[in-house]
Amino acid sequence: MLRSIASSLLFLFITAAHAAAEAVPVKIVPGIGITRGGDPYFVKGAAGDKHLDELVATGGNSIRTWSTNGLREILDNAEKRGLTVCAGIWLEPECNWFSYANAEHCARQTERVKKEVTEFRDHPALLFWGIGNEAEGDGNNMAYWIQLEVLAKAVKELDPAHPTFTALAGLQPLKIAGLNALTPSLDFVGINTYGALTGLRGYLAERQWKRPWVVTEYGPRGFWESPRAPWAAPIEATSTEKAKFIRKAYEAAILPAGDCWGGYIFLWGQKQEATSTWFGIFTESGESTATKDVMHEFWKKEPPPDHAPELKSLTSSVAKTEIAADSEFTAQAEATDPDGDSLTYHWTVTQESAGRDANNRERKTQPLPVCLIKVEDSSATFHAPTKPGDYRVHVIVTDNRKRAATGNFPIKVK
């Protein structure tokens, strides 16, 4: 009985606390940017909800989600650290069970979106509402843009304190036409772009784009726009090369500000996508890479207190080639640490892909310990797998301060 009463009181306390929460208004200042709570605000953001203390220490001020799943906890965690949240509202893509030409489907979607906005609109950490992420297809579906305008109007009526946008996979001409003609209620556009970020400002000027924009995803060149091995396996840049690319792209596209209100780097965490290291700024065991140093310099306008190792080279006579099953080969890495820290080299071989799970997410590729014969400091000797197929050789170089450099190359076993 006492436990039941205590649980009821706790529920009432939490409910009252949420009800008492007050939104911090975000206002658009045409030609200048936005203010939050009356103060100028430029998004120094990261996609994801992990490693938040490190984000704050790096100078970041905002995180981005793709849906409202778990959003209450994410908002609360952000608020404790003085961070804001760009809250994504998931929109269904055109598919065999949802059509934007179907009025009933769209009506159900609209009610769901309104419910999600009503639930979270008063949270002090909320910054923007992202209505859909890359749900537009090639941009040629007029019914999608019509429904997007319906949703934008509904969100703005329910929550005038937070600007609305949609995040697009690039801003191609068909998408520009759809946005300009049919979505006047969206306050700005979110652009997800990787290899093309450096030239984004010139592209927008050429297309006479007029509305404000935020780079809602940016990072290294994607696996879809990278060089490939003869059997089509993508060639991943090292973490050192990625940091250099991101520095150049950020300087060209985001740093000048103006109609750009900032951006969200992808990914402030780790995930399996093409490889285990392609987009993550952190390794699976929590070490951070050189991209974090670059963001620290931009966001805090000062050098970071410590630096990630630099991977100067990763070489092997079998890199990007076909080799015989169970044959022996070696690989060599050359790394340095700007702080003079001692370095440890971690070598593994994995399959190129472990397939996808029931939710269509890539499964983690597991190391194959039997392939590693010996490690001698920065060199390693391997047995090629005995089973024909596509594989990848990885090296992670760590110092003693949870910093890392990463690199890999594909091989094909005949």
Coordinates of C-alpha atoms in Angstrom, one line a residue:
M1 CA 0.0 0.0 0.0
L2 CA 2.8 2.4 1.0
R3 CA 4.7 1.6 -2.2
S4 CA 1.6 2.3 -4.3
I5 CA 1.1 5.7 -2.6
A6 CA 4.7 6.6 -3.1
S7 CA 4.6 5.6 -6.7
S8 CA 1.4 7.8 -7.2
L9 CA 3.1 10.7 -5.5
L10 CA 6.2 10.4 -7.6
F11 CA 4.0 10.3 -10.8
L12 CA 2.2 13.4 -9.7
F13 CA 5.5 15.2 -8.9
I14 CA 6.9 14.3 -12.3
T15 CA 3.7 15.3 -14.1
A16 CA 3.6 18.6 -12.2
A17 CA 7.3 19.3 -13.0
H18 CA 6.7 18.7 -16.7
A19 CA 3.5 20.9 -16.6
A20 CA 5.5 23.7 -15.0
A21 CA 8.2 23.6 -17.6
E22 CA 8.5 26.7 -19.7
A23 CA 9.6 26.8 -23.3
V24 CA 12.5 29.1 -24.2
P25 CA 11.3 31.0 -27.2
V26 CA 13.4 30.9 -30.4
K27 CA 12.9 33.8 -32.7
I28 CA 14.1 34.4 -36.3
V29 CA 15.9 37.6 -37.0
P30 CA 15.7 38.0 -40.8
G31 CA 19.1 38.3 -42.5
I32 CA 20.9 37.7 -39.2
G33 CA 19.9 34.4 -37.7
I34 CA 18.1 33.4 -34.5
T35 CA 17.8 34.3 -30.9
R36 CA 17.0 31.9 -28.0
G37 CA 15.6 33.5 -24.9
G38 CA 16.6 36.8 -26.4
D39 CA 20.3 36.0 -26.9
P40 CA 21.9 35.3 -30.3
Y41 CA 22.3 31.6 -31.0
F42 CA 24.4 29.8 -33.6
V43 CA 24.0 26.0 -33.7
K44 CA 27.2 24.2 -32.7
G45 CA 25.6 20.8 -32.9
A46 CA 26.1 17.1 -33.0
A47 CA 23.8 14.3 -34.2
G48 CA 23.2 11.8 -31.5
D49 CA 22.6 11.7 -27.8
K50 CA 25.7 10.1 -26.4
H51 CA 29.0 11.5 -24.8
L52 CA 27.1 14.7 -23.9
D53 CA 29.6 15.8 -21.2
E54 CA 32.4 15.6 -23.9
L55 CA 30.2 17.6 -26.3
V56 CA 29.9 20.4 -23.7
A57 CA 33.6 20.3 -23.0
T58 CA 34.2 20.6 -26.8
G59 CA 32.0 23.7 -27.0
G60 CA 28.9 22.1 -28.5
N61 CA 25.5 23.6 -27.6
S62 CA 22.9 21.3 -29.3
I63 CA 22.1 17.8 -30.3
R64 CA 19.8 16.4 -33.0
T65 CA 17.4 13.4 -33.0
W66 CA 15.5 11.8 -35.8
S67 CA 12.3 10.8 -34.0
T68 CA 10.6 11.4 -30.6
N69 CA 11.5 8.0 -29.3
G70 CA 12.9 8.5 -25.8
L71 CA 12.7 12.2 -26.3
R72 CA 11.7 13.1 -22.7
E73 CA 14.9 11.6 -21.3
I74 CA 17.0 13.1 -24.1
L75 CA 15.6 16.6 -23.4
D76 CA 16.1 16.2 -19.7
N77 CA 19.7 15.1 -20.1
A78 CA 20.4 18.0 -22.5
E79 CA 18.8 20.5 -20.1
K80 CA 21.0 19.4 -17.2
R81 CA 24.1 20.3 -19.4
G82 CA 22.8 23.5 -20.9
L83 CA 22.3 21.8 -24.3
T84 CA 19.4 22.3 -26.7
V85 CA 17.6 19.6 -28.7
C86 CA 16.7 19.7 -32.4
A87 CA 13.8 17.2 -32.1
G88 CA 13.1 15.1 -35.1
I89 CA 9.6 13.9 -35.9
W90 CA 9.8 10.8 -38.0
L91 CA 7.8 10.8 -41.3
E92 CA 7.0 7.6 -43.2
P93 CA 8.7 7.3 -46.6
E94 CA 6.5 6.6 -49.6
C95 CA 6.1 2.8 -49.5
N96 CA 3.7 -0.1 -50.0
W97 CA 1.9 0.6 -46.6
F98 CA 2.0 4.4 -46.7
S99 CA 1.2 6.8 -49.5
Y100 CA 1.2 10.6 -49.4
A101 CA -1.6 10.5 -52.0
N102 CA -3.8 8.6 -49.5
A103 CA -5.8 11.1 -47.4
E104 CA -6.5 8.6 -44.6
H105 CA -2.8 7.9 -44.3
C106 CA -1.9 11.6 -44.1
A107 CA -4.7 12.3 -41.6
R108 CA -3.4 9.6 -39.2
Q109 CA 0.1 11.0 -39.7
T110 CA -1.0 14.5 -38.9
E111 CA -2.7 13.5 -35.7
R112 CA 0.4 11.6 -34.6
V113 CA 2.6 14.6 -35.3
K114 CA 0.3 16.9 -33.4
K115 CA 0.3 14.6 -30.4
E116 CA 4.1 14.4 -30.3
V117 CA 4.4 18.2 -30.5
T118 CA 1.9 18.8 -27.8
E119 CA 3.7 16.4 -25.5
F120 CA 7.1 18.1 -25.7
R121 CA 6.6 21.7 -26.9
D122 CA 7.1 23.2 -23.4
H123 CA 10.4 21.6 -22.6
P124 CA 13.1 24.3 -21.9
A125 CA 15.7 22.4 -23.9
L126 CA 13.7 22.2 -27.2
L127 CA 15.2 24.2 -30.0
F128 CA 13.7 23.2 -33.4
W129 CA 11.1 20.8 -34.8
G130 CA 12.5 18.6 -37.6
I131 CA 9.5 17.4 -39.6
G132 CA 10.9 14.4 -41.4
N133 CA 14.4 13.2 -42.3
E134 CA 15.1 12.3 -45.9
A135 CA 11.5 11.2 -46.5
E136 CA 11.2 13.2 -49.7
G137 CA 12.6 10.6 -52.1
D138 CA 13.9 12.3 -55.3
G139 CA 11.6 15.3 -54.7
N140 CA 9.2 14.6 -57.5
N141 CA 6.2 13.5 -55.3
M142 CA 4.1 16.7 -55.1
A143 CA 1.7 15.0 -52.5
Y144 CA 4.7 14.8 -50.1
W145 CA 5.3 18.5 -50.2
I146 CA 1.6 19.2 -49.8
Q147 CA 1.4 17.1 -46.7
L148 CA 4.6 18.6 -45.4
E149 CA 3.0 22.0 -45.5
V150 CA -0.1 20.7 -43.7
L151 CA 2.3 19.4 -40.9
A152 CA 4.3 22.6 -40.8
K153 CA 1.2 24.7 -40.3
A154 CA -0.1 22.3 -37.6
V155 CA 3.2 22.4 -35.7
K156 CA 3.5 26.2 -35.9
E157 CA -0.1 26.6 -34.6
L158 CA 0.6 24.3 -31.6
D159 CA 4.1 25.6 -30.9
P160 CA 4.9 29.1 -32.3
A161 CA 8.0 29.2 -30.0
H162 CA 10.1 26.8 -32.0
P163 CA 11.0 27.0 -35.7
T164 CA 10.2 24.2 -38.1
F165 CA 12.2 22.6 -40.9
T166 CA 12.5 19.4 -42.8
A167 CA 15.9 17.6 -43.4
L168 CA 16.6 16.7 -47.0
A169 CA 19.2 14.3 -48.5
G170 CA 20.8 17.2 -50.5
L171 CA 19.0 20.1 -52.1
Q172 CA 18.6 19.1 -55.7
P173 CA 16.5 21.2 -58.1
L174 CA 13.3 19.1 -57.8
K175 CA 13.4 19.5 -54.0
I176 CA 14.0 23.2 -54.3
A177 CA 11.0 23.5 -56.6
G178 CA 8.8 21.5 -54.2
L179 CA 9.9 23.5 -51.2
N180 CA 9.5 26.9 -52.9
A181 CA 6.1 26.1 -54.4
L182 CA 4.4 24.2 -51.7
T183 CA 5.9 24.7 -48.2
P184 CA 5.9 28.4 -47.3
S185 CA 5.2 27.6 -43.6
L186 CA 8.6 25.9 -43.1
D187 CA 10.9 28.4 -41.4
F188 CA 14.2 27.0 -42.8
V189 CA 15.5 23.9 -44.6
G190 CA 17.8 21.2 -43.1
I191 CA 20.4 19.9 -45.6
N192 CA 22.1 16.6 -45.0
T193 CA 25.3 16.6 -47.1
Y194 CA 28.8 15.1 -46.8
G195 CA 31.2 15.2 -49.7
A196 CA 29.5 18.2 -51.3
L197 CA 29.6 20.4 -48.2
T198 CA 32.6 22.4 -49.3
G199 CA 30.8 23.7 -52.4
L200 CA 27.4 24.1 -50.7
R201 CA 27.3 27.9 -50.5
G202 CA 28.2 28.3 -54.1
Y203 CA 25.5 25.8 -55.1
L204 CA 22.8 27.6 -53.1
A205 CA 23.8 30.9 -54.6
E206 CA 23.7 29.4 -58.1
R207 CA 20.2 28.0 -57.4
Q208 CA 19.1 31.4 -55.9
W209 CA 18.0 29.7 -52.6
K210 CA 16.5 32.4 -50.4
R211 CA 15.5 30.7 -47.1
P212 CA 17.8 30.2 -44.1
W213 CA 19.4 26.8 -43.8
V214 CA 21.1 24.5 -41.2
V215 CA 23.4 21.6 -42.2
T216 CA 21.5 19.0 -40.3
E217 CA 24.1 16.2 -41.1
Y218 CA 27.7 16.7 -42.2
G219 CA 30.9 14.6 -41.8
P220 CA 33.4 12.8 -43.9
R221 CA 32.7 11.8 -47.5
G222 CA 30.1 9.1 -47.5
F223 CA 30.7 5.5 -48.6
W224 CA 28.5 6.2 -51.6
E225 CA 30.8 9.0 -52.8
S226 CA 34.2 7.4 -52.1
P227 CA 36.6 5.5 -54.3
R228 CA 36.1 1.7 -54.5
A229 CA 38.2 -1.4 -54.7
P230 CA 37.8 -3.4 -58.0
W231 CA 35.0 -5.5 -56.4
A232 CA 33.2 -2.2 -55.3
A233 CA 34.1 -2.2 -51.6
P234 CA 34.3 1.5 -50.5
I235 CA 37.7 2.9 -49.5
E236 CA 37.4 4.6 -46.1
A237 CA 39.6 7.6 -45.2
T238 CA 41.6 7.4 -42.0
S239 CA 40.3 9.4 -39.1
T240 CA 43.2 11.9 -39.6
E241 CA 42.1 12.4 -43.3
K242 CA 38.5 12.8 -42.2
A243 CA 39.4 15.5 -39.7
K244 CA 41.2 17.5 -42.4
F245 CA 38.3 17.2 -44.8
I246 CA 35.8 18.3 -42.2
R247 CA 37.9 21.3 -41.2
K248 CA 38.0 22.5 -44.8
A249 CA 34.3 21.9 -45.4
Y250 CA 33.2 23.6 -42.1
E251 CA 35.3 26.6 -42.9
A252 CA 33.8 26.9 -46.4
A253 CA 30.1 26.2 -45.7
I254 CA 29.1 26.7 -42.0
L255 CA 31.6 29.0 -40.3
P256 CA 30.6 32.1 -42.5
A257 CA 27.1 32.0 -40.9
G258 CA 24.7 34.5 -42.5
D259 CA 21.7 32.6 -43.7
C260 CA 23.3 29.4 -42.3
W261 CA 22.3 29.0 -38.7
G262 CA 24.9 26.3 -37.9
G263 CA 25.1 22.5 -38.3
Y264 CA 25.0 19.1 -36.7
I265 CA 28.1 16.9 -37.2
F266 CA 27.4 13.2 -37.8
L267 CA 27.9 11.2 -35.6
W268 CA 28.7 12.1 -32.0
G269 CA 29.0 8.5 -31.1
Q270 CA 29.7 5.2 -32.9
K271 CA 27.6 3.1 -35.2
Q272 CA 28.0 0.3 -37.8
E273 CA 27.4 1.9 -41.2
A274 CA 29.5 0.5 -44.1
T275 CA 32.2 0.0 -41.4
S276 CA 32.3 0.3 -37.6
T277 CA 34.3 3.6 -37.9
W278 CA 33.0 5.4 -41.0
F279 CA 30.9 8.1 -39.4
G280 CA 31.5 7.8 -35.7
I281 CA 33.7 10.4 -34.0
F282 CA 34.1 7.9 -31.2
T283 CA 35.2 4.3 -31.3
E284 CA 33.1 1.4 -29.9
S285 CA 35.2 1.5 -26.7
G286 CA 34.7 5.2 -26.3
E287 CA 37.9 6.8 -27.6
S288 CA 37.5 10.1 -29.5
T289 CA 39.2 10.9 -32.8
A290 CA 40.7 14.0 -34.4
T291 CA 37.4 15.4 -35.6
K292 CA 36.6 16.2 -32.0
D293 CA 39.8 18.4 -31.9
V294 CA 38.7 20.2 -35.1
M295 CA 35.3 21.0 -33.6
H296 CA 36.8 22.2 -30.4
E297 CA 38.9 24.7 -32.3
F298 CA 35.8 26.0 -34.2
W299 CA 33.4 26.0 -31.3
K300 CA 35.6 27.2 -28.5
K301 CA 38.0 29.2 -30.7
E302 CA 41.0 27.7 -28.8
P303 CA 43.2 24.6 -29.1
P304 CA 41.9 21.4 -27.4
P305 CA 43.6 20.4 -24.1
D306 CA 44.8 17.2 -25.7
H307 CA 44.9 15.7 -29.2
A308 CA 44.1 12.5 -30.9
P309 CA 46.9 10.5 -32.5
E310 CA 47.6 11.1 -36.1
L311 CA 47.6 8.1 -38.5
K312 CA 50.2 9.1 -41.1
S313 CA 49.9 5.9 -43.2
L314 CA 48.4 2.4 -43.4
T315 CA 50.0 0.2 -45.9
S316 CA 50.0 -3.5 -47.0
S317 CA 50.9 -5.2 -50.3
V318 CA 47.5 -6.9 -50.2
A319 CA 45.4 -3.7 -49.6
K320 CA 42.5 -3.5 -52.1
T321 CA 43.6 -6.7 -53.8
E322 CA 42.4 -10.3 -54.1
I323 CA 44.4 -12.8 -52.1
A324 CA 44.5 -16.6 -51.6
A325 CA 42.6 -18.1 -48.7
D326 CA 44.8 -18.8 -45.6
S327 CA 47.8 -16.9 -47.2
E328 CA 50.0 -14.9 -45.0
F329 CA 50.4 -11.1 -45.2
T330 CA 51.5 -8.1 -43.2
A331 CA 50.3 -4.6 -42.7
Q332 CA 52.1 -1.5 -41.3
A333 CA 50.8 1.7 -39.8
E334 CA 52.7 4.9 -39.0
A335 CA 51.2 7.1 -36.3
T336 CA 52.4 10.0 -34.1
D337 CA 50.8 11.8 -31.1
P338 CA 50.9 15.6 -31.0
D339 CA 51.2 15.5 -27.2
G340 CA 54.0 12.9 -27.2
D341 CA 51.8 10.2 -25.6
S342 CA 52.8 6.6 -26.0
L343 CA 50.7 4.7 -28.6
T344 CA 49.2 1.2 -28.8
Y345 CA 48.2 -0.4 -32.1
H346 CA 45.1 -2.7 -32.1
W347 CA 44.7 -4.8 -35.3
T348 CA 41.7 -6.9 -36.4
V349 CA 40.2 -8.5 -39.4
T350 CA 36.4 -8.6 -40.0
Q351 CA 34.0 -9.6 -42.6
E352 CA 33.0 -6.7 -44.9
S353 CA 29.4 -7.1 -43.9
A354 CA 27.4 -9.1 -41.3
G355 CA 24.1 -8.4 -43.0
R356 CA 21.1 -6.6 -41.5
D357 CA 18.7 -7.3 -38.6
A358 CA 14.9 -7.5 -38.6
N359 CA 14.8 -3.6 -38.4
N360 CA 17.1 -3.3 -41.4
R361 CA 20.0 -2.1 -39.3
E362 CA 23.5 -3.2 -40.2
R363 CA 24.8 -5.9 -37.8
K364 CA 28.1 -5.3 -36.1
T365 CA 31.0 -7.0 -37.9
Q366 CA 32.9 -9.3 -35.5
P367 CA 36.7 -9.6 -35.3
L368 CA 38.2 -12.8 -36.5
P369 CA 41.0 -13.5 -33.9
V370 CA 42.2 -16.6 -35.8
C371 CA 43.5 -14.3 -38.6
L372 CA 45.9 -12.4 -36.4
I373 CA 49.3 -14.1 -36.1
K374 CA 51.4 -11.5 -34.3
V375 CA 51.7 -7.8 -33.6
E376 CA 55.0 -6.1 -33.5
D377 CA 54.4 -2.5 -32.4
S378 CA 53.1 -0.8 -35.5
S379 CA 53.1 -3.9 -37.8
A380 CA 51.0 -7.0 -37.8
T381 CA 51.1 -10.4 -39.5
F382 CA 47.9 -12.1 -40.5
H383 CA 46.5 -15.3 -42.0
A384 CA 43.9 -14.5 -44.6
P385 CA 40.5 -16.1 -43.8
T386 CA 40.0 -19.6 -45.1
K387 CA 36.5 -18.8 -46.4
P388 CA 36.3 -16.9 -49.7
G389 CA 34.6 -13.5 -49.4
D390 CA 35.0 -9.8 -48.7
Y391 CA 36.9 -8.7 -45.6
R392 CA 38.5 -5.6 -44.0
V393 CA 41.7 -5.1 -42.1
H394 CA 41.4 -2.5 -39.3
V395 CA 43.8 -0.7 -37.1
I396 CA 42.9 1.5 -34.1
V397 CA 45.8 3.5 -32.5
T398 CA 45.1 4.7 -29.0
D399 CA 47.0 6.8 -26.5
N400 CA 46.5 6.8 -22.7
R401 CA 43.9 9.6 -22.7
K402 CA 41.0 7.9 -24.4
R403 CA 42.0 9.3 -27.8
A404 CA 42.3 7.3 -31.0
A405 CA 43.1 7.2 -34.7
T406 CA 41.4 4.7 -37.1
G407 CA 42.1 3.2 -40.5
N408 CA 41.3 0.2 -42.5
F409 CA 41.5 -1.3 -46.0
P410 CA 39.4 -4.0 -47.8
I411 CA 40.7 -7.3 -49.1
K412 CA 39.0 -10.1 -51.1
V413 CA 39.7 -13.7 -50.4
K414 CA 39.5 -16.0 -53.4

